[in-house]
mmCIF file with all atom_site columns, C-alpha atoms in Angstrom:
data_model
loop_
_atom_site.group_PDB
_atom_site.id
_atom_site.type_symbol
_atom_site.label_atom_id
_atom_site.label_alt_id
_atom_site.label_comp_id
_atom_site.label_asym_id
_atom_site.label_entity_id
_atom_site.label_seq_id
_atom_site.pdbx_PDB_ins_code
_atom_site.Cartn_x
_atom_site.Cartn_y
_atom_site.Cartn_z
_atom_site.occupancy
_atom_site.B_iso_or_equiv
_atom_site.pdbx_formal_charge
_atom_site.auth_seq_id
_atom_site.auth_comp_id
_atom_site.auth_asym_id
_atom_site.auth_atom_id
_atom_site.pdbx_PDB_model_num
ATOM 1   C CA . UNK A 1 1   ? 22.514 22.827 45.957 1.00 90.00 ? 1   UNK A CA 1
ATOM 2   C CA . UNK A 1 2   ? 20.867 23.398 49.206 1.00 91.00 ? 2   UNK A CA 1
ATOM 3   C CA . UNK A 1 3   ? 21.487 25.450 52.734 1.00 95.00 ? 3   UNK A CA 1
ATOM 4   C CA . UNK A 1 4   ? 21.958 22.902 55.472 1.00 94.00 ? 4   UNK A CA 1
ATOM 5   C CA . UNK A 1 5   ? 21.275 24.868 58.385 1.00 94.00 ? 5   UNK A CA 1
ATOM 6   C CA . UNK A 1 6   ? 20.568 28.310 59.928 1.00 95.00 ? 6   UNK A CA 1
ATOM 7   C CA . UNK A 1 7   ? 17.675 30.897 59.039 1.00 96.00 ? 7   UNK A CA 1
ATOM 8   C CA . UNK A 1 8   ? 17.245 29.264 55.126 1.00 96.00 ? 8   UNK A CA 1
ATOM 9   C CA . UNK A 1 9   ? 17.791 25.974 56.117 1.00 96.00 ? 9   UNK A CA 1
ATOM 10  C CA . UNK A 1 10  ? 16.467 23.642 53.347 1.00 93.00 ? 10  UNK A CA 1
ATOM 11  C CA . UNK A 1 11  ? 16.281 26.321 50.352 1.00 95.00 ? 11  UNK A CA 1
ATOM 12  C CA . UNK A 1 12  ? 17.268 24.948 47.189 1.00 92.00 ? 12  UNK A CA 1
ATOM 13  C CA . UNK A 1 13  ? 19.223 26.573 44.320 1.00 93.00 ? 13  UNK A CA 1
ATOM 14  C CA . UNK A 1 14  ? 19.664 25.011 41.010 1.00 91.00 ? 14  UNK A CA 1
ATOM 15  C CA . UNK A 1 15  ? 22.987 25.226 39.444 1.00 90.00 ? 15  UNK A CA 1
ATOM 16  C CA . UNK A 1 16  ? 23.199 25.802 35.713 1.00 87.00 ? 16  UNK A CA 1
ATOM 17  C CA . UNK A 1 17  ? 24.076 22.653 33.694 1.00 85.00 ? 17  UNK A CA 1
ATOM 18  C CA . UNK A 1 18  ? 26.937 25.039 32.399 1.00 84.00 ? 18  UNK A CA 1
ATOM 19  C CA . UNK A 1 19  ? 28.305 25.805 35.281 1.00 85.00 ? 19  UNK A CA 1
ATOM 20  C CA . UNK A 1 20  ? 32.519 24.453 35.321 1.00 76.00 ? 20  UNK A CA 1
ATOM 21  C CA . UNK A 1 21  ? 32.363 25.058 39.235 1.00 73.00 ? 21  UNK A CA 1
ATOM 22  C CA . UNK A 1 22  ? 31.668 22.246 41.328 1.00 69.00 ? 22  UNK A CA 1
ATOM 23  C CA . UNK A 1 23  ? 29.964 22.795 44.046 1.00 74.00 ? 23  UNK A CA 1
ATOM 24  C CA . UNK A 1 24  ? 30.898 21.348 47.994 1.00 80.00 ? 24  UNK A CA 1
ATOM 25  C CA . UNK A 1 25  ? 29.145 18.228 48.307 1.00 82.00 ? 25  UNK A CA 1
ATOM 26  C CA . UNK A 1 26  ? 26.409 18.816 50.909 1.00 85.00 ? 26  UNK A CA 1
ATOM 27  C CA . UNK A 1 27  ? 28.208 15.272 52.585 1.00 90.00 ? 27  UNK A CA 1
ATOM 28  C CA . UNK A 1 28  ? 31.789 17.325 52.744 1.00 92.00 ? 28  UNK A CA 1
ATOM 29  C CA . UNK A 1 29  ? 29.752 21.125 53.755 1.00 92.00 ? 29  UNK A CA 1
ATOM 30  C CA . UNK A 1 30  ? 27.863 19.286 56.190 1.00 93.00 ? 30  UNK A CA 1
ATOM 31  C CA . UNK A 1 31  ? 30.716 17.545 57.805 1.00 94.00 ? 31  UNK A CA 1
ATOM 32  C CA . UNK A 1 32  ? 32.872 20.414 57.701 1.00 96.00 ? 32  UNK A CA 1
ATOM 33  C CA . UNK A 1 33  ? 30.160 22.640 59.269 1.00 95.00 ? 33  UNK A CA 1
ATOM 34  C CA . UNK A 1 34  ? 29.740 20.847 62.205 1.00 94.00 ? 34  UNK A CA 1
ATOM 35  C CA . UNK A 1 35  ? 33.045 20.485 62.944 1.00 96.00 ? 35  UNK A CA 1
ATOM 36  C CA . UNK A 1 36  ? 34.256 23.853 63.002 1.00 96.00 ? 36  UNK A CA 1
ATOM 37  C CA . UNK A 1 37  ? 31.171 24.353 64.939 1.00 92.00 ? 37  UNK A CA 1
ATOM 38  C CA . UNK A 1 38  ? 33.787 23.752 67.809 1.00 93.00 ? 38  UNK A CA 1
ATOM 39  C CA . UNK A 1 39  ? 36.090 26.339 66.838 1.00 95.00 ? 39  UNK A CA 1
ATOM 40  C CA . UNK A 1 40  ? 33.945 29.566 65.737 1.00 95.00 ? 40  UNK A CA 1
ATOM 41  C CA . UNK A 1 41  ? 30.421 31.107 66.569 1.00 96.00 ? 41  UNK A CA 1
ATOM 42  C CA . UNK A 1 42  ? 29.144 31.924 63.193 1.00 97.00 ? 42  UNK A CA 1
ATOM 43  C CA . UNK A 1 43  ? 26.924 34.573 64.558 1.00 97.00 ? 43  UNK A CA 1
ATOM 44  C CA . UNK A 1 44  ? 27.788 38.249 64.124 1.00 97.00 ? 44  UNK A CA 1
ATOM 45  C CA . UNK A 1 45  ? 31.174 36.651 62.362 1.00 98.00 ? 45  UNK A CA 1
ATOM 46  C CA . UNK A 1 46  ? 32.621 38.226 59.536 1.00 98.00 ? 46  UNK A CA 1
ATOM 47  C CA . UNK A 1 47  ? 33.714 36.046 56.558 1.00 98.00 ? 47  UNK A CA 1
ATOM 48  C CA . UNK A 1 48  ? 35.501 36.020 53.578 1.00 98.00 ? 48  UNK A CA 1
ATOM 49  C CA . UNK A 1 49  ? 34.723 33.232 50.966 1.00 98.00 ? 49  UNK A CA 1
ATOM 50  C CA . UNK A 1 50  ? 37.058 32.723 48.313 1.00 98.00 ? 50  UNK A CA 1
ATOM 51  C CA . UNK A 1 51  ? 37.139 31.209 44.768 1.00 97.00 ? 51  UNK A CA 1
ATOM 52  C CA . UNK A 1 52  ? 32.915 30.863 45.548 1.00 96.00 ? 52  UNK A CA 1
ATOM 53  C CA . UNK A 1 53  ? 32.257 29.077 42.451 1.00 94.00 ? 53  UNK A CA 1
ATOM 54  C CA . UNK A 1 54  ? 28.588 28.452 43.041 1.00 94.00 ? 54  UNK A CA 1
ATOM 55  C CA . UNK A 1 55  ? 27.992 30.376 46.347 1.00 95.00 ? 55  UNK A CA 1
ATOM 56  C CA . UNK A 1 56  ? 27.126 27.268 48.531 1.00 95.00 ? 56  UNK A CA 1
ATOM 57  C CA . UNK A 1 57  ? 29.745 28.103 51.433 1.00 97.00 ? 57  UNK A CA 1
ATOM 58  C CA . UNK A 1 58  ? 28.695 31.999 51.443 1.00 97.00 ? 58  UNK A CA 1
ATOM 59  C CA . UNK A 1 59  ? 24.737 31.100 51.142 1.00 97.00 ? 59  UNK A CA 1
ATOM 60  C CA . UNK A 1 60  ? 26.038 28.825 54.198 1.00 97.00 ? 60  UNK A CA 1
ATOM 61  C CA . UNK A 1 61  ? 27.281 31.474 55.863 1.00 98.00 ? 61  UNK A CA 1
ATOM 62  C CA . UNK A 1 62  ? 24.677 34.135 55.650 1.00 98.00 ? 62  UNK A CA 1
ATOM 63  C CA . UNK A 1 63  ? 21.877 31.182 56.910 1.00 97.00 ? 63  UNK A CA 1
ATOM 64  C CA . UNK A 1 64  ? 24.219 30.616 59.181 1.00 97.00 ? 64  UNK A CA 1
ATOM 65  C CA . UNK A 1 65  ? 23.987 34.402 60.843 1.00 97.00 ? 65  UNK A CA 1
ATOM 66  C CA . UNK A 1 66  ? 27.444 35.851 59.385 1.00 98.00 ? 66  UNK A CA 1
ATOM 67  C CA . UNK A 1 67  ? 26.920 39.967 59.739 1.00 98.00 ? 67  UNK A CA 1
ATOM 68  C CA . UNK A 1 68  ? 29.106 40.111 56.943 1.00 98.00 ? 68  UNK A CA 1
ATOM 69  C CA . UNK A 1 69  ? 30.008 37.885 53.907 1.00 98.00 ? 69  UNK A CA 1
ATOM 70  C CA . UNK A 1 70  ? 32.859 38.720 51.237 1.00 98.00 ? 70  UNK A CA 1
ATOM 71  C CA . UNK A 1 71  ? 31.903 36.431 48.129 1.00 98.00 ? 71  UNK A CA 1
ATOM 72  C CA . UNK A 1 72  ? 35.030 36.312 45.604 1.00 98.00 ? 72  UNK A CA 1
ATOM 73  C CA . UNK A 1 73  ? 34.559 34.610 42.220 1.00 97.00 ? 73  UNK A CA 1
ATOM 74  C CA . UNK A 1 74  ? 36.102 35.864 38.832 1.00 96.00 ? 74  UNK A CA 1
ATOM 75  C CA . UNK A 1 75  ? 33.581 34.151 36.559 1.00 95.00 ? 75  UNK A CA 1
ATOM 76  C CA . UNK A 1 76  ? 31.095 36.453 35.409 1.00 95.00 ? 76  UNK A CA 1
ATOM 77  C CA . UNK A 1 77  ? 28.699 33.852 35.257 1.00 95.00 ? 77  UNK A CA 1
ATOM 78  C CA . UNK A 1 78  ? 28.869 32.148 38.597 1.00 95.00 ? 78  UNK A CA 1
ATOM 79  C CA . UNK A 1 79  ? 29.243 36.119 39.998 1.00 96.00 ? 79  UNK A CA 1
ATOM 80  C CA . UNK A 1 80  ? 25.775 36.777 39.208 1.00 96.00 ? 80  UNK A CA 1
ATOM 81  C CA . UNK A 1 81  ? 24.535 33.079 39.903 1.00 96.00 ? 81  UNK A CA 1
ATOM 82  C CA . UNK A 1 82  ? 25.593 34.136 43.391 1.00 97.00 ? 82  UNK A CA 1
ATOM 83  C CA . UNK A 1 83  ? 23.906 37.650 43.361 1.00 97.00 ? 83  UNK A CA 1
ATOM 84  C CA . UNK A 1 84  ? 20.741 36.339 42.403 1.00 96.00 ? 84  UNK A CA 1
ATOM 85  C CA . UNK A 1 85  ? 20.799 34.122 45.071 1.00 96.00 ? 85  UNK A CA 1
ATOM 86  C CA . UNK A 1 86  ? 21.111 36.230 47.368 1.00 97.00 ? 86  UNK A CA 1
ATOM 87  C CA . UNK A 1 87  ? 18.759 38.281 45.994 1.00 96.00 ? 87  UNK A CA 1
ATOM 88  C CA . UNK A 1 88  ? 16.350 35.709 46.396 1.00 95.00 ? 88  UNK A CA 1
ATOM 89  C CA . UNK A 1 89  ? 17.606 35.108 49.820 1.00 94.00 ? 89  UNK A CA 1
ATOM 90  C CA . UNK A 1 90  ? 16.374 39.020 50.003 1.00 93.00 ? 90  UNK A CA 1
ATOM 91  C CA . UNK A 1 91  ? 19.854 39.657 52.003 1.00 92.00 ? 91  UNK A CA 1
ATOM 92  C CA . UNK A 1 92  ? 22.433 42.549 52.471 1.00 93.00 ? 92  UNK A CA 1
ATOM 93  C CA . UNK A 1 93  ? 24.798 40.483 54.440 1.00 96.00 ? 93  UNK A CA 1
ATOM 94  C CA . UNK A 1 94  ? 26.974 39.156 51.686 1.00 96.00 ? 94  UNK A CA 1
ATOM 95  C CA . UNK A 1 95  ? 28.871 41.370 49.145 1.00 96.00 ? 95  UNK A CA 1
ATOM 96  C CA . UNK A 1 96  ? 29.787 38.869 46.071 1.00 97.00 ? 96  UNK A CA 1
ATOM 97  C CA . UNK A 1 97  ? 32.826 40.891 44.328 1.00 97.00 ? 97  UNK A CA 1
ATOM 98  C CA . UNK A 1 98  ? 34.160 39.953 40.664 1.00 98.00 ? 98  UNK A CA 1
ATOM 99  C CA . UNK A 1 99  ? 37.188 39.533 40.484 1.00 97.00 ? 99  UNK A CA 1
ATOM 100 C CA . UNK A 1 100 ? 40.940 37.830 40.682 1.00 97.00 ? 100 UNK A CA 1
ATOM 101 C CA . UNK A 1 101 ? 41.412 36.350 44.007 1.00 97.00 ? 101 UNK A CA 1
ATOM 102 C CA . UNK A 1 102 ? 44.863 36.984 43.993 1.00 97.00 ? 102 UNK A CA 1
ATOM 103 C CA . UNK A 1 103 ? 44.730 40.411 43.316 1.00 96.00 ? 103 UNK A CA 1
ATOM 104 C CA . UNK A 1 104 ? 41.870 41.040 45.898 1.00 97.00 ? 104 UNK A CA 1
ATOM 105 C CA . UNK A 1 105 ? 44.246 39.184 48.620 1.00 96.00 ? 105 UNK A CA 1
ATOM 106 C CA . UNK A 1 106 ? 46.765 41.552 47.920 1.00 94.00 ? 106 UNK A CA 1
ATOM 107 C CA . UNK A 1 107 ? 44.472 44.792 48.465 1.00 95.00 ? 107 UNK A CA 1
ATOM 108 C CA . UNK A 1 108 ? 42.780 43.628 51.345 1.00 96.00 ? 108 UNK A CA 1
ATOM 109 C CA . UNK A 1 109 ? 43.051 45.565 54.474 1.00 94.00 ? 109 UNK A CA 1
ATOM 110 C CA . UNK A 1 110 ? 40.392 43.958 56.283 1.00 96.00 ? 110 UNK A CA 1
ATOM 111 C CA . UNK A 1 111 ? 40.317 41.054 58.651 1.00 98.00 ? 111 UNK A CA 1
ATOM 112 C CA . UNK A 1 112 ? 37.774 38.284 59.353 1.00 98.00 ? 112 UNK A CA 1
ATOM 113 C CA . UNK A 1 113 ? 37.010 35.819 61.732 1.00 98.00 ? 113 UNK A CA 1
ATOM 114 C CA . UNK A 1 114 ? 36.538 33.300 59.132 1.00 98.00 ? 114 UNK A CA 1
ATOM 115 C CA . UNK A 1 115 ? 37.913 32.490 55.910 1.00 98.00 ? 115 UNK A CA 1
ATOM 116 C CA . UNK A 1 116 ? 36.988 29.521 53.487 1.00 98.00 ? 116 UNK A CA 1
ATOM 117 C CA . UNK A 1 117 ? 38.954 28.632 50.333 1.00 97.00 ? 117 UNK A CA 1
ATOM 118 C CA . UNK A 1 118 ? 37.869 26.388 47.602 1.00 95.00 ? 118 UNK A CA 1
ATOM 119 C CA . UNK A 1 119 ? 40.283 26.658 44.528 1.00 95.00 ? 119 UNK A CA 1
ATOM 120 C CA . UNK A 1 120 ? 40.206 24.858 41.421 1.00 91.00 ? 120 UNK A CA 1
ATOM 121 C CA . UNK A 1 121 ? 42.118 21.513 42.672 1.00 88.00 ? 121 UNK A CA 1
ATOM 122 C CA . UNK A 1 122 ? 44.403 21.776 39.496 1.00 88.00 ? 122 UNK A CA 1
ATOM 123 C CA . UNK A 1 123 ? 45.258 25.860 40.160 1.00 92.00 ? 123 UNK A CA 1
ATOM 124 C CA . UNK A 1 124 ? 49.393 26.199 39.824 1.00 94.00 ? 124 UNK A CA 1
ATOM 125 C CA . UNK A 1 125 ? 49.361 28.551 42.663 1.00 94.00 ? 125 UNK A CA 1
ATOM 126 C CA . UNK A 1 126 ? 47.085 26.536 45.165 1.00 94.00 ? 126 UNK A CA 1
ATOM 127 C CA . UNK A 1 127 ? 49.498 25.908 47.410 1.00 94.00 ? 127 UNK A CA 1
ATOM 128 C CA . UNK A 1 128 ? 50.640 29.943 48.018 1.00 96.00 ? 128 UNK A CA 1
ATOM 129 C CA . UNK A 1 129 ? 47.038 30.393 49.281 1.00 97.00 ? 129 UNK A CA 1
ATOM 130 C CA . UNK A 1 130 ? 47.593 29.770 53.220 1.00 98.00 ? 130 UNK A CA 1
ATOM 131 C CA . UNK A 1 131 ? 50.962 31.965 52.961 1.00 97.00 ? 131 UNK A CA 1
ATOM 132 C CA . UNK A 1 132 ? 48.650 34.368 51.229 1.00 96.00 ? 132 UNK A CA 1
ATOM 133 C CA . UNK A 1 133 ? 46.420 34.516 54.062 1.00 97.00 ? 133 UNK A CA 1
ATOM 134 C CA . UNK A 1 134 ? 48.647 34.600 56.786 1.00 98.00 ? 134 UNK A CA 1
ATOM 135 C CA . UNK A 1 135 ? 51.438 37.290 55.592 1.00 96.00 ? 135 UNK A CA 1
ATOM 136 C CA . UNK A 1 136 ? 48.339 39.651 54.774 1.00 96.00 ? 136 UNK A CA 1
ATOM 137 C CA . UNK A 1 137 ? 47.151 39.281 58.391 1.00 97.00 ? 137 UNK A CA 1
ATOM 138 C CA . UNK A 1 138 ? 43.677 38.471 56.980 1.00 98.00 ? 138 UNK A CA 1
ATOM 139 C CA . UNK A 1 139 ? 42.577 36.529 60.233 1.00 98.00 ? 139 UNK A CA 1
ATOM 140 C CA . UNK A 1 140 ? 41.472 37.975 63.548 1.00 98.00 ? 140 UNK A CA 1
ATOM 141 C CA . UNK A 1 141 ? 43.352 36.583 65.935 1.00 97.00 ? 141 UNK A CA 1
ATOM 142 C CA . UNK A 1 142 ? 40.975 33.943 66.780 1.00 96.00 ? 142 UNK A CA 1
ATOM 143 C CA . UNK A 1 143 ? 39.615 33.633 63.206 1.00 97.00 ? 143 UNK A CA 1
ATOM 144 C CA . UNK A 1 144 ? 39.743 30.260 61.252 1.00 98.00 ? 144 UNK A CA 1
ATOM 145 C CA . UNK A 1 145 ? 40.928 29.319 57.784 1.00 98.00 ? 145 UNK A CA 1
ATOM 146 C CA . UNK A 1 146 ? 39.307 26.407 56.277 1.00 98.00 ? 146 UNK A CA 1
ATOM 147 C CA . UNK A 1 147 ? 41.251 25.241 53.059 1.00 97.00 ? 147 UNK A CA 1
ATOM 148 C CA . UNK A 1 148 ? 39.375 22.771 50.153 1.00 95.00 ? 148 UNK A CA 1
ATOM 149 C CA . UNK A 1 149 ? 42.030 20.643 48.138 1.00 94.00 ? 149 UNK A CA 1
ATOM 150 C CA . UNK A 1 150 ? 42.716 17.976 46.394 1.00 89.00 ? 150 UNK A CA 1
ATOM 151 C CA . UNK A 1 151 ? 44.301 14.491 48.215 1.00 91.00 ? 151 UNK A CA 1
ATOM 152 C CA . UNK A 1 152 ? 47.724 15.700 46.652 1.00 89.00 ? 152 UNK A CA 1
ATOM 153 C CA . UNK A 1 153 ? 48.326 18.433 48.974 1.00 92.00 ? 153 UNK A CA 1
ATOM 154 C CA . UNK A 1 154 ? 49.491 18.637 52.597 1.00 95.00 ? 154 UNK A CA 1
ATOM 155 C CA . UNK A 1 155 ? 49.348 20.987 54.735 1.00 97.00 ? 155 UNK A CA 1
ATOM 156 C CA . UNK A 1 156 ? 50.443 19.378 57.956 1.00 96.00 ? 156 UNK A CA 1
ATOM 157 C CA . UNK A 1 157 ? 53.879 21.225 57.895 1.00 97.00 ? 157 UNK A CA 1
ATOM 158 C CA . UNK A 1 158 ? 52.398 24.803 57.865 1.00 97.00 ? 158 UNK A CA 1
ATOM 159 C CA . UNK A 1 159 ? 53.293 26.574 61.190 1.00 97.00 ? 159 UNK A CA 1
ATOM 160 C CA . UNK A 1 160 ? 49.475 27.608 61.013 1.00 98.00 ? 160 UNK A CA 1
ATOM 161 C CA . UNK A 1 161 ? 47.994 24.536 60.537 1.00 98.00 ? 161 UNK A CA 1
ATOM 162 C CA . UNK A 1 162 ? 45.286 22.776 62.793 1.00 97.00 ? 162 UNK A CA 1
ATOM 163 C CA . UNK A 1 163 ? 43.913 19.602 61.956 1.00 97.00 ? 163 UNK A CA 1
ATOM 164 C CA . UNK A 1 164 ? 42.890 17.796 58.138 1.00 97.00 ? 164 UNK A CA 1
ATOM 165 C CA . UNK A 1 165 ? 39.198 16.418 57.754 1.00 97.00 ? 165 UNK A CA 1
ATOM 166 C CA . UNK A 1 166 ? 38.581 14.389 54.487 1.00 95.00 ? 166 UNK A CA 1
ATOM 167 C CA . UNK A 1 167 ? 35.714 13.761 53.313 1.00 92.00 ? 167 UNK A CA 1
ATOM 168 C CA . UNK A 1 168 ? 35.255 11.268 50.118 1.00 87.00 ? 168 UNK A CA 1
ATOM 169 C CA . UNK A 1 169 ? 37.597 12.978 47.767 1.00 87.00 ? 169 UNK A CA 1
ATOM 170 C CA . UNK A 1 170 ? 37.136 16.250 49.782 1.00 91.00 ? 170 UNK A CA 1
ATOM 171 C CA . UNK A 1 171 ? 40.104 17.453 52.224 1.00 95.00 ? 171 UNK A CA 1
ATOM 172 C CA . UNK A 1 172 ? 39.751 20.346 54.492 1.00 97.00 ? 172 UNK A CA 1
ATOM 173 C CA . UNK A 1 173 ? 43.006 21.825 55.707 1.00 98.00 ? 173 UNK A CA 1
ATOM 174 C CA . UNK A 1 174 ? 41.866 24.279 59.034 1.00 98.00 ? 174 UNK A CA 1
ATOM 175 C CA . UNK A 1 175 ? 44.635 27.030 60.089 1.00 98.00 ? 175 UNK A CA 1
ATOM 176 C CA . UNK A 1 176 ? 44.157 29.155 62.836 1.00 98.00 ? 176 UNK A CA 1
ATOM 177 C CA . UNK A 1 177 ? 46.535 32.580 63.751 1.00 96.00 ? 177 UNK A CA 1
#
């Protein structure tokens, strides 16, 4: 796994063989990047990554000059994968929090100006997440919600909902306020 742009552009992390996450392809991240490079300055921004899995969006992020990164992931394992990345990284920017996404949505009281989402594709409740988001007022009012899912969701029909970007078997859903 490796940073495509920003302050740590080109470090390399190596994911544990036992990891079940699987990471963004650096094709899809890449991709994805520069497009919403057109809709948010990353700079200063505050973000909120969900289901992190490996860390490779909020690494992104944090190159990327986010003053403040919210890393959710309720594997213990891939928790401190992201940590100690981090703490190579030799960063305070990004908080990485253990625990049920859910459960952190509904506690939540702050806003950000970005949010990614990358769920387990097969996750019953994947397609509550953008509702989730939006009835919790988690987005400033120009913030940006990028969504990761599988080809068998659409999004299209969401009152919220901005544009689709696949990417190999990769889709992006983006949502704005």
């Amino acid at each position: 796994m490796r940073i495509i742009t920003g302050i740590y552009k080109g470090r390399h992390f190596d994911i544990p063989r036992t990891f079940k996450a699987r990471p963004t392809t650096d094709f899809a991240k890449e991709n994805i990047f520069n497009v919403l490079t057109g809709y948010l300055d990353f700079e200063g921004a505050t973000a909120l990554d969900l289901f992190s899995g490996t860390g490779s969006i909020s690494l992104e992020l944090v190159s990327r000059g986010c003053s403040r990164v919210v890393s959710v992931e309720a594997d213990r394992d891939h928790h401190r994968f992201i940590s100690d990345c981090m703490k190579k990284l030799d960063t305070q920017v990004c908080l990485p929090l253990r625990g049920d996404v859910f459960r952190f949505l509904k506690s939540c009281r702050q806003q950000f100006d970005f949010i990614f989402a990358d769920p387990p594709y097969a996750l019953k409740e994947l397609a509550t997440i953008p509702n989730l988001i939006f009835d919790k007022q988690l987005l400033k009012p120009d913030g940006i919600f990028v969504f990761e899912h599988g080809k068998d969701h659409d999004f299209a029909a969401h009152p919220h909902f901005v544009e689709h970007r696949a990417y190999g078997s990769v889709n992006f859903s983006i949502f704005k306020p």
